Short mmCIF file of C-alpha atoms in Angstrom, two decimals:
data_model
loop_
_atom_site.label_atom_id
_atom_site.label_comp_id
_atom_site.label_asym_id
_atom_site.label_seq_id
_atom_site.Cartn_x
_atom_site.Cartn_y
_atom_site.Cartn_z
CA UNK A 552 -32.29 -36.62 6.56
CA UNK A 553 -29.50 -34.50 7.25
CA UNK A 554 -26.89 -37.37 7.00
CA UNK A 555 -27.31 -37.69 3.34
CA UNK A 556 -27.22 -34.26 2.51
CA UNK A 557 -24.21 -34.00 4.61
CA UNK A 558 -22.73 -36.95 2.78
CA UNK A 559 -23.84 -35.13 -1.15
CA UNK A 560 -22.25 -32.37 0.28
CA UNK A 561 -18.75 -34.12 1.34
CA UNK A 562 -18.43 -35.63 -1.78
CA UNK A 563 -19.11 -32.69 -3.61
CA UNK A 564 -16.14 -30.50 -1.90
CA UNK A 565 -13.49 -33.07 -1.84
CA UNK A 566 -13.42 -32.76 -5.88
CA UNK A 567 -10.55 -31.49 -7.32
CA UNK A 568 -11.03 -28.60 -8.80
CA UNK A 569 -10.55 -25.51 -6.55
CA UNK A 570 -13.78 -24.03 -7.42
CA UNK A 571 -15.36 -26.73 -6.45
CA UNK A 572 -16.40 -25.19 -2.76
CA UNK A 573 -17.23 -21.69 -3.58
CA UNK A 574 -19.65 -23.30 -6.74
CA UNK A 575 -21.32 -25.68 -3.91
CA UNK A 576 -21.58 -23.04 -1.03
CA UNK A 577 -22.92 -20.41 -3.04
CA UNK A 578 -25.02 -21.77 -5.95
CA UNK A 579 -25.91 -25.21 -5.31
CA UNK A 580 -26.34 -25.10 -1.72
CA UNK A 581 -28.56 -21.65 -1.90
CA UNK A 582 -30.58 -22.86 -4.33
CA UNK A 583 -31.35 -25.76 -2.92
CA UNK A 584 -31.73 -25.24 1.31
CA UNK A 585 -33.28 -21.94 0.49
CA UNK A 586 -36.59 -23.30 1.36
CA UNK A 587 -39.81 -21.53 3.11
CA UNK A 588 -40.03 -21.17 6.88
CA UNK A 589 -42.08 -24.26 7.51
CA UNK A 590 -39.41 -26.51 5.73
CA UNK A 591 -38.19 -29.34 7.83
CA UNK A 592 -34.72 -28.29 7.39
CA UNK A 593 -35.30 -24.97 9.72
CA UNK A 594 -34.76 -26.53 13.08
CA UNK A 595 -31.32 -28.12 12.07
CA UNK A 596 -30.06 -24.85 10.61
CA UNK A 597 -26.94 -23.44 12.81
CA UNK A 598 -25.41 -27.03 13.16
CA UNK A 599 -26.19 -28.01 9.35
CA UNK A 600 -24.55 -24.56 9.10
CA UNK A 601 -21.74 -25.52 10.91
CA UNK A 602 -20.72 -28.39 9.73
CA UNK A 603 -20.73 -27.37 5.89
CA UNK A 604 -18.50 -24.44 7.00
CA UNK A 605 -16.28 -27.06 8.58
CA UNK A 606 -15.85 -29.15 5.56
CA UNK A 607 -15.17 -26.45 3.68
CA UNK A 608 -12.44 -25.32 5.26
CA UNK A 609 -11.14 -28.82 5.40
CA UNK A 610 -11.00 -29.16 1.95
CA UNK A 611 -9.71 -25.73 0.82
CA UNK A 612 -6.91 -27.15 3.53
CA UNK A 613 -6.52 -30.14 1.15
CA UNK A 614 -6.67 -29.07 -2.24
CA UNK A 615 -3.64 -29.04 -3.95
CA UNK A 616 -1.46 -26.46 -3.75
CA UNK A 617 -0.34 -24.18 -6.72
CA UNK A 618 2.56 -25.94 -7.08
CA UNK A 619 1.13 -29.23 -7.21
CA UNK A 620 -1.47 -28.30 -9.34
CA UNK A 621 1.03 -27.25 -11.63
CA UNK A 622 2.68 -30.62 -11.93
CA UNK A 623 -0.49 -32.02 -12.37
CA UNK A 624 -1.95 -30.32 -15.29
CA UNK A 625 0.77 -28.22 -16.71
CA UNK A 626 -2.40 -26.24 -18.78
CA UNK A 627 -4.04 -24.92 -15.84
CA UNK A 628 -1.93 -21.58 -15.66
CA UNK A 629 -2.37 -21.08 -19.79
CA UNK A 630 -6.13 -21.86 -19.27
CA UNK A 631 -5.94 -18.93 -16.49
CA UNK A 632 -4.32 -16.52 -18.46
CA UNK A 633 -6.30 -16.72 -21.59
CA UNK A 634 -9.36 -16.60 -19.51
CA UNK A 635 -7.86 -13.52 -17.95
CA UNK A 636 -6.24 -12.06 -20.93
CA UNK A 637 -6.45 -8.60 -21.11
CA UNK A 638 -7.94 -8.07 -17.70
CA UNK A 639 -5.61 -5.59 -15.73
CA UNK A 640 -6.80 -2.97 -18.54
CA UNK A 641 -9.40 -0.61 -17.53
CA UNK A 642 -10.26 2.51 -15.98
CA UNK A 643 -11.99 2.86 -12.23
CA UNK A 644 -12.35 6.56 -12.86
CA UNK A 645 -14.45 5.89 -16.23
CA UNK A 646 -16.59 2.89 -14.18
CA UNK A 647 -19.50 3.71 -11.62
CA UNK A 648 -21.32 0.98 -11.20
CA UNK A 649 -20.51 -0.61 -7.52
CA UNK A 650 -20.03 -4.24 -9.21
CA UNK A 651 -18.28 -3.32 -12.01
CA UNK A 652 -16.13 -1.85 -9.82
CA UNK A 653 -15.29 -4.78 -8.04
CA UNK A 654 -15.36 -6.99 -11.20
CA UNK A 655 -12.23 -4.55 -12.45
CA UNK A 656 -10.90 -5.24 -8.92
CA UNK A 657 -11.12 -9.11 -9.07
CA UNK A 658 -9.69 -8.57 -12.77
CA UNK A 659 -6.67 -7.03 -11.60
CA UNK A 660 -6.22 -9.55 -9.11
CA UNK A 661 -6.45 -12.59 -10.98
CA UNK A 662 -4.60 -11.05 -13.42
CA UNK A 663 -1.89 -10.66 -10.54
CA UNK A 664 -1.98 -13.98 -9.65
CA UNK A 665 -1.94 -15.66 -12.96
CA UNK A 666 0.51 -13.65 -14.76
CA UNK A 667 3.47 -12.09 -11.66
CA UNK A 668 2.52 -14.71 -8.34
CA UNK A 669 2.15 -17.70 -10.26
CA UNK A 670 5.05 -17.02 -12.22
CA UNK A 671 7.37 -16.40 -9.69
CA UNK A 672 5.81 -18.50 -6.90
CA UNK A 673 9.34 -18.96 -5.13
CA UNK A 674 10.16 -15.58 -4.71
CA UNK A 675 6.65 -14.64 -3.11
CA UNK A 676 6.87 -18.18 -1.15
CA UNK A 677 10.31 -16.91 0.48
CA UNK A 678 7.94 -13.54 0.76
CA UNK A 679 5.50 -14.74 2.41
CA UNK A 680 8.30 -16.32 5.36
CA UNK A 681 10.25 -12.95 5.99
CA UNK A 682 10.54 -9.15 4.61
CA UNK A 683 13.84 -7.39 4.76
CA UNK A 684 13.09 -4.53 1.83
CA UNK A 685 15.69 -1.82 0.85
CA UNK A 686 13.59 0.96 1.16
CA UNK A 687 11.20 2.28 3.34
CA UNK A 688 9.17 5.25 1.42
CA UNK A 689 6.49 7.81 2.33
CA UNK A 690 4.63 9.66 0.14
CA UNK A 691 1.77 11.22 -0.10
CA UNK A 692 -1.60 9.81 -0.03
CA UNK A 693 -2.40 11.67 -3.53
CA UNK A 694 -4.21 8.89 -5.68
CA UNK A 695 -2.19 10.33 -8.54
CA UNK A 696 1.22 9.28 -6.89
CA UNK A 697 1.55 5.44 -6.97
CA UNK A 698 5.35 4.86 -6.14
CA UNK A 699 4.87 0.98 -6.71
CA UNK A 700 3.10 2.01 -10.36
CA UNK A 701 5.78 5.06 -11.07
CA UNK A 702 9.09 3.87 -9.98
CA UNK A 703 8.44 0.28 -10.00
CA UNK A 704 8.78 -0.96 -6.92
CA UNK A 705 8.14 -4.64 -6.11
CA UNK A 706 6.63 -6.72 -3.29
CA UNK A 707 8.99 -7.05 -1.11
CA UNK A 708 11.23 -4.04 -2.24
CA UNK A 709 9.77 -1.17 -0.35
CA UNK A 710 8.13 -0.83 3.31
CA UNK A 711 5.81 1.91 2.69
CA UNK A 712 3.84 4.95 4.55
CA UNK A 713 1.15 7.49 2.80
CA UNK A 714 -0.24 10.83 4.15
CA UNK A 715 -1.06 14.15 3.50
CA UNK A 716 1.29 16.06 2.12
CA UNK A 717 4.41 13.20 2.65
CA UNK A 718 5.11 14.88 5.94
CA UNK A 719 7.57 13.79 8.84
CA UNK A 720 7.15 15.14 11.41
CA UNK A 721 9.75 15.56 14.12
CA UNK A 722 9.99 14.14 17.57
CA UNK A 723 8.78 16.32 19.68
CA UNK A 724 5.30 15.96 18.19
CA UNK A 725 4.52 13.03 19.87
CA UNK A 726 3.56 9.50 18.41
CA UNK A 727 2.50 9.13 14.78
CA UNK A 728 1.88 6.61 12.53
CA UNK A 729 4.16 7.49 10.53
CA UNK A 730 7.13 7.24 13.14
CA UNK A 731 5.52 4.05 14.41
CA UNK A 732 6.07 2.76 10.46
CA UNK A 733 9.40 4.71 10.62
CA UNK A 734 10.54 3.07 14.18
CA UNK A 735 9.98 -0.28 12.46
CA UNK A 736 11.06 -0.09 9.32
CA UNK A 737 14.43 0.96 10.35
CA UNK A 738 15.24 -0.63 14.06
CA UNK A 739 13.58 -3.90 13.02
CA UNK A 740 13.79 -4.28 8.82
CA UNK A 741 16.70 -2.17 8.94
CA UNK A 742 15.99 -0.66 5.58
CA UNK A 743 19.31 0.70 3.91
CA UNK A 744 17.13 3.76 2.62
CA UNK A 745 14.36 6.60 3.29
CA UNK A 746 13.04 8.07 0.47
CA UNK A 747 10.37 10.97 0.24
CA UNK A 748 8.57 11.59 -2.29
CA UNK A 749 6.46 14.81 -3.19
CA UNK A 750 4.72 15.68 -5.77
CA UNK A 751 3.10 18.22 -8.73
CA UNK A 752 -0.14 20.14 -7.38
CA UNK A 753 -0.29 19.17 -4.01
CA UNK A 754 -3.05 19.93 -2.50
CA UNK A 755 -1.69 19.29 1.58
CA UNK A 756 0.95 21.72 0.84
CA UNK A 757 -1.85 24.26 -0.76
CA UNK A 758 -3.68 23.83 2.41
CA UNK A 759 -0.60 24.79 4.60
CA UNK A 760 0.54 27.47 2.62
CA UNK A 761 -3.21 28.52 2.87
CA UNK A 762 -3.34 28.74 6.57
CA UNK A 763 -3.54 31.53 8.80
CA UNK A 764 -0.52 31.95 11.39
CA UNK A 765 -2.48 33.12 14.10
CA UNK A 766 -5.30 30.38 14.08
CA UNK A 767 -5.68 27.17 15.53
CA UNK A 768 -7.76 24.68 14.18
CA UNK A 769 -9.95 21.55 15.16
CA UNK A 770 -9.50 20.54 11.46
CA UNK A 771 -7.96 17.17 11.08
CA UNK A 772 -5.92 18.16 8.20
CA UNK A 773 -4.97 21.74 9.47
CA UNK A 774 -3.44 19.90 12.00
CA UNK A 775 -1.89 17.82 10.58
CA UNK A 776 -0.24 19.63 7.53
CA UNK A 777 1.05 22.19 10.38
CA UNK A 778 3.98 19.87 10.61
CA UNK A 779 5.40 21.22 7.78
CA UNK A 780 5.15 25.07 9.08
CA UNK A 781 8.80 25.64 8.80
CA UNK A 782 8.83 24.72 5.29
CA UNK A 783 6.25 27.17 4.47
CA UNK A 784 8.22 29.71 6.90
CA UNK A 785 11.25 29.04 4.69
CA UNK A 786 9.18 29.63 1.02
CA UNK A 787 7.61 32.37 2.57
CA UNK A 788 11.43 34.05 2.75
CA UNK A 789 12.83 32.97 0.03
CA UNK A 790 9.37 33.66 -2.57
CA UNK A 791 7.93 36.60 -1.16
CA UNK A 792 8.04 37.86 -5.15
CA UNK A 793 6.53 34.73 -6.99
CA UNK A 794 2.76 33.94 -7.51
CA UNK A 795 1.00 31.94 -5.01
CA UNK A 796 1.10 29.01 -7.15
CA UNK A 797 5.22 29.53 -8.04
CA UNK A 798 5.27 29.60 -3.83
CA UNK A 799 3.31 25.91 -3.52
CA UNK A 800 5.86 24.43 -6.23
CA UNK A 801 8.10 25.94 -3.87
CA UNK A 802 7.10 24.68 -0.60
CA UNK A 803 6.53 21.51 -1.75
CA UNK A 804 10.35 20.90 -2.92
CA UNK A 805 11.18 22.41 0.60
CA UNK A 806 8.67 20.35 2.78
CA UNK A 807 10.46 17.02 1.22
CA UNK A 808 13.99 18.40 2.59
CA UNK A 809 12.85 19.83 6.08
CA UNK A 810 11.04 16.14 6.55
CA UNK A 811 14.59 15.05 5.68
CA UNK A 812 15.72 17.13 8.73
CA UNK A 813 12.75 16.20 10.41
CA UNK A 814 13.88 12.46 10.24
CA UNK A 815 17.26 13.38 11.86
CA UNK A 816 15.42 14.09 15.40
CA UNK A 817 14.84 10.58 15.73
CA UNK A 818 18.06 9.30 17.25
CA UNK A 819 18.05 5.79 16.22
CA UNK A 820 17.58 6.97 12.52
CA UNK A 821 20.36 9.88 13.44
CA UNK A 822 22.92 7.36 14.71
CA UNK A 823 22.11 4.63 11.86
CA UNK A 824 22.46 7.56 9.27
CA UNK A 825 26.20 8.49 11.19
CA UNK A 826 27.18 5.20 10.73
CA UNK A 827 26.28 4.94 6.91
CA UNK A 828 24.22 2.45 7.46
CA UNK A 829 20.98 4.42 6.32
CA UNK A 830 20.75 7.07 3.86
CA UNK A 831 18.01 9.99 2.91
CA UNK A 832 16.50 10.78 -0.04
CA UNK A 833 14.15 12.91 -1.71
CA UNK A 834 12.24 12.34 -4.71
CA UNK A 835 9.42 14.94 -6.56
CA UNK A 836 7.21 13.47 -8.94
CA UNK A 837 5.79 15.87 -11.68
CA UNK A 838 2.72 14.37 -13.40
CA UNK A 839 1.85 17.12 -15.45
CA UNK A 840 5.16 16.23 -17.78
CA UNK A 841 5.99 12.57 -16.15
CA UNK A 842 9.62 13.88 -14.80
CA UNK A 843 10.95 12.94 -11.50
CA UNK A 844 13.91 14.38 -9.53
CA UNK A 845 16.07 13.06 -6.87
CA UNK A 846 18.69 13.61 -4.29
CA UNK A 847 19.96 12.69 -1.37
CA UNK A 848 20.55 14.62 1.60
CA UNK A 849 24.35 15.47 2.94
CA UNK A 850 24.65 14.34 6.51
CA UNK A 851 28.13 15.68 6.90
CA UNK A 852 27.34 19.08 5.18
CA UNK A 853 23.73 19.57 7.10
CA UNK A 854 23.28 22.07 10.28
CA UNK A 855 20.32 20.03 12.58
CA UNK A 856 19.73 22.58 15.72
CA UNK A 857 16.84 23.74 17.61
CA UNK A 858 16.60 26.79 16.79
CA UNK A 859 17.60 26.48 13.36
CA UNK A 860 18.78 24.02 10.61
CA UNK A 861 20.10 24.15 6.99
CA UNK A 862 20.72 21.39 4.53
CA UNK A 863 22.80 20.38 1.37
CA UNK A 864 21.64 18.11 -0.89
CA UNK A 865 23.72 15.68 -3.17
CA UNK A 866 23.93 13.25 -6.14
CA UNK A 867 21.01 15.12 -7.79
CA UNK A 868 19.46 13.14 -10.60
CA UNK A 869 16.22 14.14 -13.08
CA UNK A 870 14.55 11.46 -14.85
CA UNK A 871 12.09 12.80 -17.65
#
């Protein structure tokens, strides 16, 4: 009996259309082997199982790619995008129910596909082969502070790293992931530029400025955001007169330019960045009026020591 059934089923996924498999593996198929436990089907189960999973994947190997399925019924994308018209819109902040959730997910995606991938198949083809980006970015981990959504960026234009705070820390803390990401982007993509990117209200950099000197916490995030204790040394200094919050906008202008410094202790970023072959940049996003400065950080005119550093910034630019 299972022959047959195996032969329905063959026929069935070889069709066509590329919905053809996920419509027989998850509707027809369920509705019809879901029988009780005395069915005659039970014994056969794992290999029946098996061997549908097996043709599945062999046809989803031989359907037709986009390409070809382009050629062959020129429509097909138009359908797509009218049935997807309108999808990327929506809110996940103003949706909690778990599948609606998803359902604005799969939205966005299709809406992706149909309307940017499809679209411009050969340059995510030649993608999907090799990287070699211009930038490699870090930013923080705020899900206000989207640098693909604010500034644009690409697949394919930007390696990118997100954490607390946008911190780098310096080499003597030990491995990261964020110097692992750093290591890579610039000794194997060989990215032309860093940027860091802050931002408005950050609440990393409220945490460190927060913090008690003498204490030494278990707390993921203290530890963390202690990387950037010289910055908040340095606001400390220079803001001793301002309001706590006029001290955070501070700090978190002078945590983007001491992770600039910080990215100088790494010598393979130090001797690319002598040989202007890399350059660093800052960037501070405010969201509360949608402005965004950046600079770029003077090698020549910069002090890296020890004991003690200083930086000059150049070719400042505000975008509002």
């Amino acid at each position: 009996m299972v022959w047959p059934i195996r032969s329905r089923i063959s026929s069935l996924l070889s069709a066509n259309s590329p919905l053809v498999a996920s419509h027989v593996y998850e509707s027809w198929w369920f509705s019809r082997f879901s029988g009780p436990p005395t069915s005659s089907l039970t014994r056969p189960w794992p290999k029946f199982m098996d061997w549908i999973q097996m043709d599945r994947c062999r046809t989803a190997a031989s359907l037709p790619s986009i390409e070809e399925k382009q050629t062959e019924d020129p429509g097909y994308c138009v359908r797509l995008d009218g049935e997807n018209k309108g999808l990327d819109k929506g809110n996940m902040s103003e949706t909690d129910d778990y599948q609606n959730l998803f359902g604005l997910m799969k939205q966005r995606f299709m809406s992706f596909k149909n309307q940017k991938y499809i679209k411009e198949l050969e340059h995510f083809q030649a993608l999907a082969e090799a990287q070699s980006p211009k930038f490699m970015v870090i930013a923080c981990a705020d899900s206000r502070v989207c640098p693909s959504n604010i500034l644009g960026f690409q697949p394919g234009d930007a390696f990118m790293i997100r954490n607390i705070a946008n911190l780098v820390p310096p080499m003597k803390s030990g491995p990261s992931e964020c110097n692992a990401a750093l290591q890579f982007a610039v000794t194997t993509l060989q990215v032309e530029n860093i940027l860091v990117i802050g931002h408005s209200s950050c609440a990393g950099i409220e945490t460190l400025m927060n913090m008690q000197d003498d204490t030494k916490s278990r707390n993921f995030i203290h530890k963390w955001v202690a990387n950037g204790e010289l910055a908040k040394l340095k606001t400390t200094a220079a803001t001793a007169h301002l309001s706590f919050d006029q001290q955070c906008r501070f700090c978190e202008k002078e945590s983007i330019n001491q992770s600039l410094l910080n990215l100088l202790s790494y010598p393979w970023i130090e001797d690319r960045v002598r040989r202007e072959l890399l350059s660093l940049h800052g960037g501070y996003y405010n969201f509360n009026n949608c402005s965004f400065e950046k600079w770029t950080l003077d090698f020549e005119r910069c002090n890296v020591k020890e004991e003690g550093s200083s930086y000059v910034v150049k070719e400042q630019d505000f975008w509002c």
